[in-house]
Amino acid sequence: MHLVFLIIIKHMSTRSRRAGIAALIILIIYFLIEGSGLFANTYNIVAANLKPGAQVTPEAAAIVRNMYRENISRVLLLAIALFPIIFISIKYHIKFQIKDGSIFKKVIPFIRVIAGAVLFHIILNSGTQFLHELFTNYYSLGYWPSYLRIVAAFAVFGGSIIDLKAAMDWVKKFPQTHPKLYKVIFVIGISVCSCCILELQVASKMNMMTHMIFFSVLYWILLQVFFYVLTNNLKIGAFVSLGLSYLIGLINDVVYQFRGNYVMYGDLTVVRTALEVAGNYTYKPKFWFFVCLALLAMGVLITIFIKLPRGNKPTGKGIAIRAAIEAALIAAVIITFKTGILYNNVFGVGWDYNKNIIYTGYLPYFLSNMNSIQTVNVDGYDPALADDALENVNYEEETDTNFYPNIIIIQNEAFSDLSVAYDIETNQDYMPFVRSLTENTRKGYLNMSITGGPTANTEFEILLRSTLCYLPYGSVPYTQYVNSDLPSIVQVLRGQSDPYYTVAYHPYYSSGYRRPEVYDHFGFDEVVFEDHFQSDFPESDLIRDYLSDSADYKRVEELYEQFRSHSDAPWFCFNVTIQNHGGYTQDYDPEEEDRVYVTNFEATDSINSYLSLVKVSDDAFRELIEYFEQCDEPTIIAMYGDHQPAFDEEATNLLGEHAVAAPGGDGNYYVPYVIWANFDIEEENTLGDADPPSVMNTLSTNYFASVVFETAGIELTDYDRYLLSLHEDIPAITALGVWDSNGNHYPSPGESPYADELSDLEMIQYNLIFDDEHRLTDRFE
């Protein structure tokens, strides 16, 4: 390989065209020598798996296509880096025939070349295996140090044969001799810098699939071209590109620390809600924050001090041409966005997008997610089929339907049992009262579609008896899809023979997740928020600047008493608490009897604070139960956590070291639930006490309200009876998949043996949420 350099350099003209041809020949020889076996193997795999008639699953075909694209992309990426090194080395190489001077001076060029060749060999083979490190991982670029080592090896060898003075003179003259190419190089350089600034602040760390690197860089090129055409100034686009990339990366880094997820398109609809609670979090800059800050500073300084060739003054004709180019650019972006070409048709609604981003890059995944959640469609949808499924339900109700107890459903913010997912031992039980409840109590673990947030998605599943399984991942239905009156559980209760008076209570600002509008569409008689809780409640009722669960429940009791003072109608309250909201790094000093801490490893303050908060919630729930135990009216109280907590990065990493395999899957998607009554109900306990043992995957959020209604003994709708019948065979349906009564898990409804039954559910849910014209309202209310 090294001799090839010498032979070509000795016989090739220094003209640019021939130097370019020589550079290409060297690259081709290098890739053939180092990668021919891999390329041939890849071609054979592609040919065997993608030929007509081949029995290949879609997943396997996608992997094979990725292998093919990755190898091409990696060759291209290496060529882009190596070509200018080889080109300049050949065109401006040192002279090997020196007629004058000492022998030492004459042999110096040869010594340089030999030394460069030796170093080339050492660097290239020092831990670098072209095939195994750079080209075998078809999901990402491979091993970055391998890529950089190859580039460094060629740079060292090029430096050994180059005439530095001649090369520098060429570099200095380059902006004047090739002004257009100089601008192109500047735009690409700033775009690569912008891509790195963003991606190094998220999970990809620039290690996404190689062909996705080109897409990730392309967006910043398009942005700069847009501003250049608009302003005739390259530097404006460069500043926008650098600043925006840093801002997007920083926002994602902050949000990931706070809730453990990156920002998707649906999150943009809840920005105001996020800002309202942002003051309760503490951001801790990490290593990559400073790396990206340095890259930003470097990019800004280069943009400030670099001298770019001036463009021509705009004329009328020039302005018209620019306008046409701008319109064409915008149209091309819109078309390629809608068709998926702009982001390589990556699957932007995968469940764990934190991992998907590693392979796709942040922006391609975000754009795909943005496109995918705009509309929801069901193949073969027919309202008549949905009606038939609801009509042909064979379900026997187990209770009389002439009983109308008060019903309170509590969605307790981040109330969960960490022992489901982690090996945790504590100085005292953090939920002793909930665990002690046995009489007239049903309790267990509830399957969730989310972890860490957003809260409103669990509300949606409960109040509409629906599942996120059939909605694009990353969507927030409250802010995107609830724009008209929908048949919620509120309408079910208001439609009873003895109609319920319905109340929604949230002890925080009313602006979060469009709740006032959503609750109005759901049909609540009364909606109560605490927009001035910090002034309306004494400081003793606040915990970490949130209203405590104890104060929350006392307010629920007051609302009940106020209503009961002038009406004897059955009463329903849907209460969303706030005490345990994220931001556990915020100072919290509980009373000594409520202090909970981990004893089997040294936990962070945030973990101990969270466990102490759960203990305080448990005490508050005891107070509420004691109040309604003394109530003469039949009352049923159902309480569950909305999701598991989102810890800071340090706590998340520490807990990950003590993770345990949950009995039914990912432990981060289970929360406790309790259904208690002050009258006789069937008792059940699968919450994880020593006797009986914990049981998972027996109930998910879409069924929860129907189970509460059946337990309460009220009149059930066709939809409730349908859900309860479906629950017998398929006890849990979430965005993570479905579980059958034998505990088998299927990642998606279509992959399960119950595909037909679940197809009916998908149509019914589509009719409930989206089909305003043909909605089967009588079936749902």
XYZ file of N, CA, C and O in Angstrom, residues 554-654:
404
model
N -57.820 16.962 51.719
C -58.721 17.773 52.551
C -59.600 18.668 51.676
O -60.776 18.898 51.979
N -59.031 19.154 50.584
C -59.811 19.956 49.637
C -60.877 19.099 48.970
O -62.010 19.556 48.748
N -60.574 17.850 48.653
C -61.558 16.922 48.093
C -62.705 16.735 49.093
O -63.891 16.746 48.713
N -62.347 16.562 50.351
C -63.381 16.406 51.387
C -64.256 17.654 51.473
O -65.488 17.563 51.628
N -63.651 18.834 51.360
C -64.414 20.083 51.395
C -65.368 20.176 50.204
O -66.531 20.583 50.347
N -64.876 19.808 49.028
C -65.734 19.845 47.839
C -66.920 18.912 48.006
O -68.064 19.235 47.609
N -66.674 17.751 48.594
C -67.757 16.793 48.841
C -68.769 17.368 49.827
O -69.990 17.316 49.579
N -68.289 17.928 50.905
C -69.193 18.473 51.923
C -69.989 19.655 51.380
O -71.190 19.801 51.698
N -69.340 20.502 50.582
C -70.043 21.642 49.997
C -71.173 21.175 49.082
O -72.279 21.723 49.112
N -70.909 20.151 48.301
C -71.951 19.649 47.414
C -73.047 18.959 48.207
O -74.237 19.157 47.934
N -72.669 18.167 49.196
C -73.648 17.428 49.964
C -74.556 18.349 50.784
O -75.687 17.985 51.128
N -74.122 19.565 51.027
C -74.926 20.511 51.809
C -76.173 20.972 51.072
O -77.109 21.474 51.689
N -76.193 20.768 49.745
C -77.377 21.213 48.998
C -77.893 20.171 48.003
O -78.813 20.443 47.232
N -77.304 18.959 47.995
C -77.782 17.938 47.058
C -77.495 16.554 47.618
O -76.499 16.346 48.318
N -78.369 15.607 47.307
C -78.145 14.221 47.734
C -77.841 13.311 46.541
O -77.906 12.089 46.640
N -77.494 13.893 45.382
C -77.144 13.107 44.195
C -75.809 12.399 44.419
O -74.958 12.864 45.190
N -75.608 11.260 43.777
C -74.295 10.611 43.904
C -73.197 11.531 43.354
O -73.418 12.287 42.403
N -72.015 11.425 43.935
C -70.936 12.396 43.672
C -69.716 11.679 43.111
O -69.313 10.623 43.608
N -69.150 12.247 42.062
C -67.922 11.702 41.460
C -66.851 12.772 41.434
O -67.115 13.928 41.072
N -65.625 12.394 41.800
C -64.499 13.319 41.749
C -63.305 12.633 41.089
O -62.937 11.512 41.467
N -62.743 13.313 40.116
C -61.489 12.871 39.507
C -60.407 13.831 39.963
O -60.426 15.017 39.636
N -59.461 13.324 40.735
C -58.448 14.158 41.389
C -57.050 13.796 40.878
O -56.641 12.636 40.954
N -56.352 14.780 40.339
C -54.970 14.593 39.888
C -54.066 15.340 40.862
O -54.084 16.567 40.916
N -53.281 14.610 41.647
C -52.436 15.240 42.663
C -51.162 15.818 42.030
O -50.890 15.634 40.850
N -50.345 16.500 42.850
C -49.149 17.167 42.331
C -47.940 17.006 43.251
O -46.794 17.247 42.831
N -48.123 16.546 44.474
C -47.051 16.566 45.480
C -45.752 15.928 44.994
O -44.658 16.458 45.211
N -45.841 14.784 44.339
C -44.641 13.998 44.007
C -44.072 14.310 42.630
O -43.307 13.521 42.082
N -44.441 15.451 42.075
C -43.949 15.805 40.746
C -42.424 15.831 40.726
O -41.772 16.083 41.735
N -41.868 15.557 39.544
C -40.421 15.484 39.390
C -39.710 16.751 39.827
O -40.301 17.816 39.993
N -38.408 16.609 39.950
C -37.586 17.674 40.499
C -37.101 17.255 41.872
O -37.069 18.057 42.803
N -36.707 15.984 41.995
C -36.365 15.419 43.307
C -35.011 15.884 43.814
O -34.645 15.596 44.950
N -34.260 16.585 42.953
C -33.005 17.172 43.430
C -33.270 18.433 44.250
O -32.374 18.949 44.908
N -34.503 18.936 44.181
C -34.869 20.102 44.981
C -34.831 19.740 46.458
O -35.194 18.636 46.864
N -34.372 20.664 47.276
C -34.235 20.403 48.716
C -35.564 19.973 49.323
O -36.602 20.596 49.101
N -35.525 18.880 50.052
C -36.707 18.392 50.757
C -36.251 17.762 52.064
O -35.455 16.818 52.058
N -36.750 18.279 53.164
C -36.352 17.803 54.494
C -37.600 17.324 55.231
O -38.273 18.107 55.911
N -37.949 16.037 55.092
C -39.181 15.528 55.714
C -39.043 15.397 57.223
O -37.934 15.448 57.777
N -40.189 15.220 57.870
C -40.163 14.918 59.298
C -39.458 13.581 59.513
O -39.442 12.725 58.639
N -38.901 13.409 60.703
C -38.085 12.225 60.968
C -38.867 10.936 60.747
O -38.342 9.966 60.191
N -40.148 10.924 61.130
C -40.938 9.696 60.982
C -41.254 9.399 59.511
O -41.627 8.269 59.173
N -41.110 10.401 58.663
C -41.377 10.202 57.235
C -40.098 10.036 56.421
O -40.164 9.861 55.201
N -38.958 10.069 57.068
C -37.694 10.002 56.347
C -37.418 8.550 55.933
O -37.310 7.650 56.750
N -37.301 8.353 54.628
C -37.011 7.032 54.075
C -35.700 7.117 53.305
O -35.481 8.063 52.540
N -34.845 6.135 53.504
C -33.587 6.116 52.754
C -33.193 4.678 52.465
O -33.591 3.741 53.156
N -32.433 4.518 51.415
C -31.989 3.194 50.964
C -30.882 2.711 51.877
O -29.973 3.464 52.237
N -30.941 1.433 52.244
C -29.946 0.886 53.167
C -28.985 -0.113 52.512
O -27.926 -0.388 53.080
N -29.332 -0.658 51.355
C -28.450 -1.674 50.769
C -27.453 -1.104 49.761
O -26.639 -1.817 49.201
N -27.514 0.197 49.481
C -26.456 0.886 48.741
C -26.590 2.373 49.029
O -27.599 2.843 49.560
N -25.567 3.130 48.695
C -25.568 4.566 48.977
C -26.313 5.296 47.867
O -25.779 5.552 46.799
N -27.565 5.622 48.151
C -28.422 6.250 47.155
C -28.184 7.756 47.108
O -27.644 8.350 48.042
N -28.594 8.363 46.000
C -28.508 9.816 45.888
C -29.606 10.454 46.747
O -30.587 9.807 47.127
N -29.450 11.736 47.025
C -30.467 12.453 47.798
C -31.806 12.441 47.075
O -32.866 12.391 47.712
N -31.772 12.488 45.750
C -33.025 12.522 44.997
C -33.812 11.221 45.155
O -35.043 11.237 45.260
N -33.126 10.080 45.198
C -33.809 8.799 45.392
C -34.433 8.748 46.776
O -35.614 8.371 46.940
N -33.677 9.132 47.776
C -34.199 9.116 49.153
C -35.345 10.115 49.314
O -36.324 9.840 50.016
N -35.229 11.268 48.676
C -36.308 12.260 48.743
C -37.585 11.703 48.131
O -38.687 11.866 48.679
N -37.441 11.055 46.985
C -38.622 10.486 46.338
C -39.301 9.444 47.232
O -40.531 9.460 47.397
N -38.530 8.542 47.798
C -39.102 7.511 48.661
C -39.792 8.131 49.877
O -40.851 7.649 50.315
N -39.223 9.198 50.409
C -39.849 9.888 51.534
C -41.161 10.532 51.104
O -42.144 10.538 51.859
N -41.209 11.070 49.900
C -42.446 11.658 49.379
C -43.539 10.605 49.238
O -44.713 10.862 49.535
N -43.173 9.411 48.764
C -44.154 8.328 48.650
C -44.708 7.980 50.030
O -45.914 7.727 50.175
N -43.845 7.972 51.035
C -44.296 7.693 52.404
C -45.302 8.744 52.861
O -46.339 8.423 53.475
N -45.037 10.016 52.559
C -45.963 11.090 52.924
C -47.286 10.925 52.178
O -48.370 11.146 52.743
N -47.227 10.511 50.913
C -48.449 10.253 50.136
C -49.257 9.119 50.756
O -50.492 9.171 50.811
N -48.563 8.085 51.186
C -49.219 6.943 51.819
C -49.951 7.378 53.085
O -51.092 6.974 53.329
N -49.324 8.235 53.881
C -49.963 8.749 55.106
C -51.199 9.576 54.764
O -52.236 9.479 55.450
N -51.087 10.399 53.708
C -52.221 11.233 53.314
C -53.387 10.370 52.835
O -54.560 10.667 53.136
N -53.094 9.292 52.124
C -54.144 8.388 51.652
C -54.838 7.725 52.837
O -56.061 7.527 52.824
N -54.079 7.409 53.867
C -54.679 6.850 55.087
C -55.675 7.841 55.683
O -56.789 7.450 56.093
N -55.324 9.119 55.718
C -56.224 10.137 56.266
C -57.527 10.206 55.460
O -58.614 10.342 56.030
N -57.402 10.112 54.145
C -58.594 10.169 53.295
C -59.487 8.961 53.535
O -60.725 9.090 53.644
N -58.893 7.778 53.625
C -59.676 6.563 53.871
C -60.369 6.647 55.230
O -61.551 6.280 55.369
N -59.658 7.126 56.233
C -60.250 7.248 57.574
C -61.446 8.199 57.556
O -62.437 7.981 58.271
N -61.354 9.255 56.747
C -62.474 10.193 56.652
C -63.707 9.497 56.078
O -64.817 9.614 56.626
N -63.548 8.772 54.968
C -64.712 8.165 54.325
C -65.141 6.862 54.999
O -66.234 6.369 54.730
N -64.287 6.315 55.863
C -64.742 5.187 56.687
C -65.870 5.628 57.609
O -66.774 4.832 57.932
N -65.832 6.883 58.029
C -66.851 7.412 58.929
C -68.065 7.968 58.187
O -69.019 8.420 58.816
N -67.975 7.948 56.851
C -69.057 8.513 56.033
C -70.220 7.530 55.981
O -70.033 6.327 55.761
N -71.444 8.032 56.155
C -72.619 7.174 56.142
C -72.983 6.718 54.737
O -73.680 5.708 54.575
N -72.544 7.437 53.733
C -72.897 7.098 52.353
C -71.892 6.106 51.779
O -70.696 6.180 52.072
N -72.376 5.180 50.971
C -71.437 4.257 50.312
C -70.490 5.033 49.403
O -70.924 5.867 48.607
N -69.217 4.764 49.535
C -68.183 5.479 48.772
C -67.108 4.501 48.347
O -66.692 3.630 49.112
N -66.661 4.655 47.115
C -65.560 3.834 46.619
C -64.444 4.775 46.163
O -64.698 5.787 45.509
N -63.222 4.451 46.560
C -62.057 5.279 46.224
C -61.055 4.417 45.465
O -60.647 3.360 45.940
N -60.683 4.874 44.271
C -59.673 4.180 43.461
C -58.474 5.105 43.309
O -58.623 6.264 42.912
N -57.300 4.602 43.621
C -56.086 5.417 43.535
C -54.998 4.644 42.794
O -54.828 3.436 43.000
N -54.269 5.327 41.943
C -53.165 4.724 41.199
C -52.132 5.813 40.919
O -52.436 7.019 40.945
N -50.906 5.404 40.624
C -49.887 6.356 40.196
C -49.986 6.593 38.707
O -50.356 5.696 37.945
N -49.666 7.799 38.264
C -49.791 8.098 36.836
C -48.617 7.560 36.023
O -48.731 7.314 34.830
N -47.476 7.367 36.668
C -46.294 6.803 36.022
C -45.198 6.704 37.075
O -45.305 7.278 38.153
N -44.157 5.988 36.744
C -42.999 5.969 37.631
C -42.235 7.283 37.489
O -42.383 7.996 36.491
N -41.410 7.626 38.469
C -40.749 8.940 38.458
C -39.660 9.044 37.413
O -39.078 8.047 36.982
N -39.381 10.280 37.011
C -38.240 10.575 36.132
C -37.144 11.174 36.999
O -37.276 12.295 37.491
N -36.077 10.408 37.219
C -34.982 10.859 38.060
C -33.933 11.608 37.246
O -33.888 11.523 36.014
N -33.067 12.303 37.956
C -31.917 12.928 37.325
C -30.961 11.847 36.820
O -31.068 10.668 37.196
N -30.028 12.237 35.988
C -29.148 11.268 35.318
C -28.323 10.468 36.319
O -28.152 9.254 36.166
N -27.816 11.123 37.357
C -26.992 10.426 38.339
C -27.796 9.335 39.042
O -27.330 8.202 39.199
N -29.025 9.672 39.431
C -29.878 8.690 40.111
C -30.277 7.568 39.165
O -30.302 6.398 39.558
N -30.578 7.912 37.927
C -30.963 6.891 36.944
C -29.846 5.892 36.725
O -30.077 4.679 36.682
N -28.625 6.391 36.581
C -27.484 5.494 36.373
C -27.253 4.609 37.584
O -26.949 3.414 37.448
N -27.402 5.182 38.772
C -27.199 4.400 39.990
C -28.261 3.316 40.125
O -27.947 2.150 40.440
